[in-house]
PDB file of C-alpha atoms in Angstrom:
ATOM      1  CA  TYR A 998      -7.036  36.165  20.692  1.00 57.00           C
ATOM      2  CA  HIS A 999      -6.109  33.293  18.334  1.00 60.00           C
ATOM      3  CA  VAL A1000      -5.993  29.657  19.387  1.00 61.00           C
ATOM      4  CA  CYS A1001      -3.898  27.437  17.293  1.00 64.00           C
ATOM      5  CA  MET A1002      -4.481  23.569  17.368  1.00 73.00           C
ATOM      6  CA  MET A1003      -1.527  21.793  16.256  1.00 84.00           C
ATOM      7  CA  ARG A1004      -1.519  18.579  14.421  1.00 88.00           C
ATOM      8  CA  GLY A1005       0.292  15.615  15.442  1.00 90.00           C
ATOM      9  CA  VAL A1006       3.379  14.229  13.637  1.00 93.00           C
ATOM     10  CA  VAL A1007       3.717  10.564  13.114  1.00 92.00           C
ATOM     11  CA  PHE A1008       7.152   9.497  12.388  1.00 94.00           C
ATOM     12  CA  LEU A1009       8.164   5.903  11.160  1.00 94.00           C
ATOM     13  CA  ASP A1010      11.626   5.173  12.519  1.00 95.00           C
ATOM     14  CA  ALA A1011      13.109   4.884   9.041  1.00 96.00           C
ATOM     15  CA  THR A1012      11.714   8.221   8.177  1.00 96.00           C
ATOM     16  CA  LEU A1013      12.821   9.998  11.204  1.00 96.00           C
ATOM     17  CA  ALA A1014      16.451   8.524  10.624  1.00 97.00           C
ATOM     18  CA  GLU A1015      16.404   9.779   6.812  1.00 98.00           C
ATOM     19  CA  ILE A1016      15.428  13.376   8.183  1.00 97.00           C
ATOM     20  CA  ARG A1017      18.158  13.042  10.816  1.00 96.00           C
ATOM     21  CA  ASP A1018      20.615  11.892   8.123  1.00 97.00           C
ATOM     22  CA  LEU A1019      20.232  15.161   6.094  1.00 96.00           C
ATOM     23  CA  PRO A1020      22.770  17.896   6.375  1.00 95.00           C
ATOM     24  CA  ASP A1021      22.079  20.536   9.102  1.00 95.00           C
ATOM     25  CA  PRO A1022      20.464  23.286   6.708  1.00 95.00           C
ATOM     26  CA  ALA A1023      18.184  20.688   4.897  1.00 96.00           C
ATOM     27  CA  ARG A1024      17.201  19.003   8.258  1.00 96.00           C
ATOM     28  CA  GLN A1025      16.217  22.561   9.766  1.00 96.00           C
ATOM     29  CA  ARG A1026      14.385  23.686   6.782  1.00 96.00           C
ATOM     30  CA  ILE A1027      12.433  20.378   6.408  1.00 97.00           C
ATOM     31  CA  GLY A1028      11.688  20.575  10.205  1.00 96.00           C
ATOM     32  CA  TYR A1029      10.203  24.131   9.894  1.00 96.00           C
ATOM     33  CA  GLN A1030       8.031  23.147   7.024  1.00 96.00           C
ATOM     34  CA  LEU A1031       6.761  20.240   8.955  1.00 96.00           C
ATOM     35  CA  GLU A1032       5.862  22.707  12.029  1.00 94.00           C
ATOM     36  CA  GLN A1033       4.198  25.012   9.439  1.00 93.00           C
ATOM     37  CA  LEU A1034       1.807  21.939   8.360  1.00 93.00           C
ATOM     38  CA  GLN A1035       1.317  21.161  12.142  1.00 92.00           C
ATOM     39  CA  ARG A1036      -0.046  24.753  12.577  1.00 90.00           C
ATOM     40  CA  GLY A1037      -2.372  24.232   9.375  1.00 89.00           C
ATOM     41  CA  ARG A1038      -0.213  26.370   7.123  1.00 90.00           C
ATOM     42  CA  ARG A1039       0.986  25.408   3.743  1.00 89.00           C
ATOM     43  CA  PRO A1040       4.823  24.731   3.207  1.00 89.00           C
ATOM     44  CA  HIS A1041       6.703  27.251   1.039  1.00 88.00           C
ATOM     45  CA  SER A1042       7.309  24.889  -1.744  1.00 89.00           C
ATOM     46  CA  TRP A1043       5.151  21.818  -2.237  1.00 92.00           C
ATOM     47  CA  LYS A1044       3.232  19.760  -4.878  1.00 93.00           C
ATOM     48  CA  ALA A1045       1.066  16.774  -5.160  1.00 93.00           C
ATOM     49  CA  ILE A1046       2.554  13.590  -6.131  1.00 93.00           C
ATOM     50  CA  ASN A1047       1.109  11.958  -9.206  1.00 90.00           C
ATOM     51  CA  GLY A1048      -0.040   8.314  -8.674  1.00 88.00           C
ATOM     52  CA  LEU A1049      -0.207   8.691  -4.873  1.00 91.00           C
ATOM     53  CA  PRO A1050      -3.542  10.190  -3.953  1.00 92.00           C
ATOM     54  CA  GLY A1051      -3.188  12.686  -0.907  1.00 92.00           C
ATOM     55  CA  VAL A1052       0.589  12.341  -0.888  1.00 96.00           C
ATOM     56  CA  TYR A1053       2.294  15.760  -1.124  1.00 96.00           C
ATOM     57  CA  GLU A1054       6.087  16.755  -1.454  1.00 95.00           C
ATOM     58  CA  ILE A1055       7.813  19.194   0.524  1.00 96.00           C
ATOM     59  CA  ARG A1056      10.792  20.874  -1.168  1.00 94.00           C
ATOM     60  CA  VAL A1057      13.505  22.837   0.589  1.00 95.00           C
ATOM     61  CA  MET A1058      16.688  24.243  -1.144  1.00 93.00           C
ATOM     62  CA  PHE A1059      20.053  23.935   0.823  1.00 92.00           C
ATOM     63  CA  PRO A1060      23.738  24.582  -0.547  1.00 91.00           C
ATOM     64  CA  ASP A1061      24.186  20.987  -1.706  1.00 88.00           C
ATOM     65  CA  GLY A1062      20.769  20.566  -3.553  1.00 91.00           C
ATOM     66  CA  ILE A1063      17.057  20.071  -2.769  1.00 93.00           C
ATOM     67  CA  ALA A1064      15.788  17.937  -0.009  1.00 95.00           C
ATOM     68  CA  ARG A1065      12.447  16.649  -0.317  1.00 95.00           C
ATOM     69  CA  THR A1066       9.806  14.867   2.009  1.00 97.00           C
ATOM     70  CA  LEU A1067       6.789  12.922   0.870  1.00 97.00           C
ATOM     71  CA  TYR A1068       4.011  13.244   3.413  1.00 97.00           C
ATOM     72  CA  ILE A1069       0.350  12.705   3.992  1.00 95.00           C
ATOM     73  CA  THR A1070      -2.256  13.722   6.390  1.00 91.00           C
ATOM     74  CA  MET A1071      -4.154  11.086   8.176  1.00 88.00           C
ATOM     75  CA  GLY A1072      -6.636  10.540  10.965  1.00 83.00           C
ATOM     76  CA  GLU A1073     -10.041  12.050  11.751  1.00 81.00           C
ATOM     77  CA  ASP A1074     -10.243  15.455  10.371  1.00 82.00           C
ATOM     78  CA  ASP A1075      -6.537  15.157   9.119  1.00 83.00           C
ATOM     79  CA  SER A1076      -5.237  15.325  12.748  1.00 86.00           C
ATOM     80  CA  TYR A1077      -1.859  13.785  11.793  1.00 88.00           C
ATOM     81  CA  ILE A1078       0.947  14.544   9.406  1.00 94.00           C
ATOM     82  CA  ALA A1079       2.763  11.488   8.361  1.00 95.00           C
ATOM     83  CA  PRO A1080       6.188  11.947   6.710  1.00 97.00           C
ATOM     84  CA  LEU A1081       6.669   8.960   4.437  1.00 98.00           C
ATOM     85  CA  VAL A1082      10.133   9.311   2.929  1.00 98.00           C
ATOM     86  CA  THR A1083      12.989  11.969   2.963  1.00 97.00           C
ATOM     87  CA  PHE A1084      15.586  12.397   0.256  1.00 96.00           C
ATOM     88  CA  VAL A1085      17.595  14.461  -1.840  1.00 93.00           C
ATOM     89  CA  LYS A1086      16.476  14.570  -5.236  1.00 81.00           C
ATOM     90  CA  LYS A1087      18.961  14.916  -8.167  1.00 77.00           C
ATOM     91  CA  SER A1088      16.556  14.951 -11.063  1.00 76.00           C
ATOM     92  CA  ASN A1089      13.047  16.297 -12.009  1.00 76.00           C
ATOM     93  CA  LYS A1090      11.449  12.952 -11.716  1.00 82.00           C
ATOM     94  CA  THR A1091      10.910  11.161  -8.429  1.00 86.00           C
ATOM     95  CA  PRO A1092      12.527   7.612  -8.615  1.00 88.00           C
ATOM     96  CA  LYS A1093      10.219   4.539  -8.671  1.00 92.00           C
ATOM     97  CA  ARG A1094      12.033   3.228  -5.592  1.00 94.00           C
ATOM     98  CA  ILE A1095      11.237   6.249  -3.636  1.00 94.00           C
ATOM     99  CA  LEU A1096       7.552   6.120  -4.711  1.00 95.00           C
ATOM    100  CA  ASP A1097       7.579   2.278  -3.813  1.00 96.00           C
ATOM    101  CA  LYS A1098       8.973   3.244  -0.308  1.00 97.00           C
ATOM    102  CA  ALA A1099       6.464   5.924   0.446  1.00 97.00           C
ATOM    103  CA  LYS A1100       3.585   3.293  -0.706  1.00 96.00           C
ATOM    104  CA  SER A1101       5.136   0.615   1.564  1.00 96.00           C
ATOM    105  CA  ARG A1102       5.327   3.060   4.519  1.00 96.00           C
ATOM    106  CA  LEU A1103       1.874   4.313   4.021  1.00 95.00           C
ATOM    107  CA  ARG A1104       0.687   0.669   4.195  1.00 94.00           C
ATOM    108  CA  THR A1105       2.441   0.242   7.492  1.00 94.00           C
ATOM    109  CA  LEU A1106       0.858   3.599   8.995  1.00 92.00           C
ATOM    110  CA  LYS A1107      -2.528   2.204   7.898  1.00 90.00           C
ATOM    111  CA  GLU A1108      -1.825  -1.173   9.328  1.00 92.00           C
ATOM    112  CA  GLN A1109      -1.053   0.646  12.606  1.00 89.00           C
ATOM    113  CA  GLY A1110      -4.295   2.407  12.608  1.00 85.00           C
ATOM    114  CA  TYR A1111      -3.192   5.985  11.881  1.00 79.00           C
ATOM    115  CA  ASP A1112      -5.603   6.304   8.836  1.00 74.00           C
ATOM    116  CA  LYS A1113      -8.645   6.236  11.250  1.00 63.00           C
TER     117      LYS A1113
END
């Protein structure tokens, strides 16, 4: 048989609120992709974020556009998934304000001890 150890997910209140504010189809698809990460699988559509080592972007399509979540794995043996920021992207380039928000939230998580 197969044993599946699931990673934990650490949500900052602001990030969880961003996910909850997405339209239903986007929220469900982001949730499914985060669950895949918990199970040790790769999301369907993802990429590394330039300039933010270890940060990745999940992309999900829904009728009104493409929702994205920037996340990082943290902790001993990457035991946690930490979504940093969730947004609907309108252009090919990730806006600087989104990257700055991700950096700030990553600092907060590290200050709370999730990087150990």
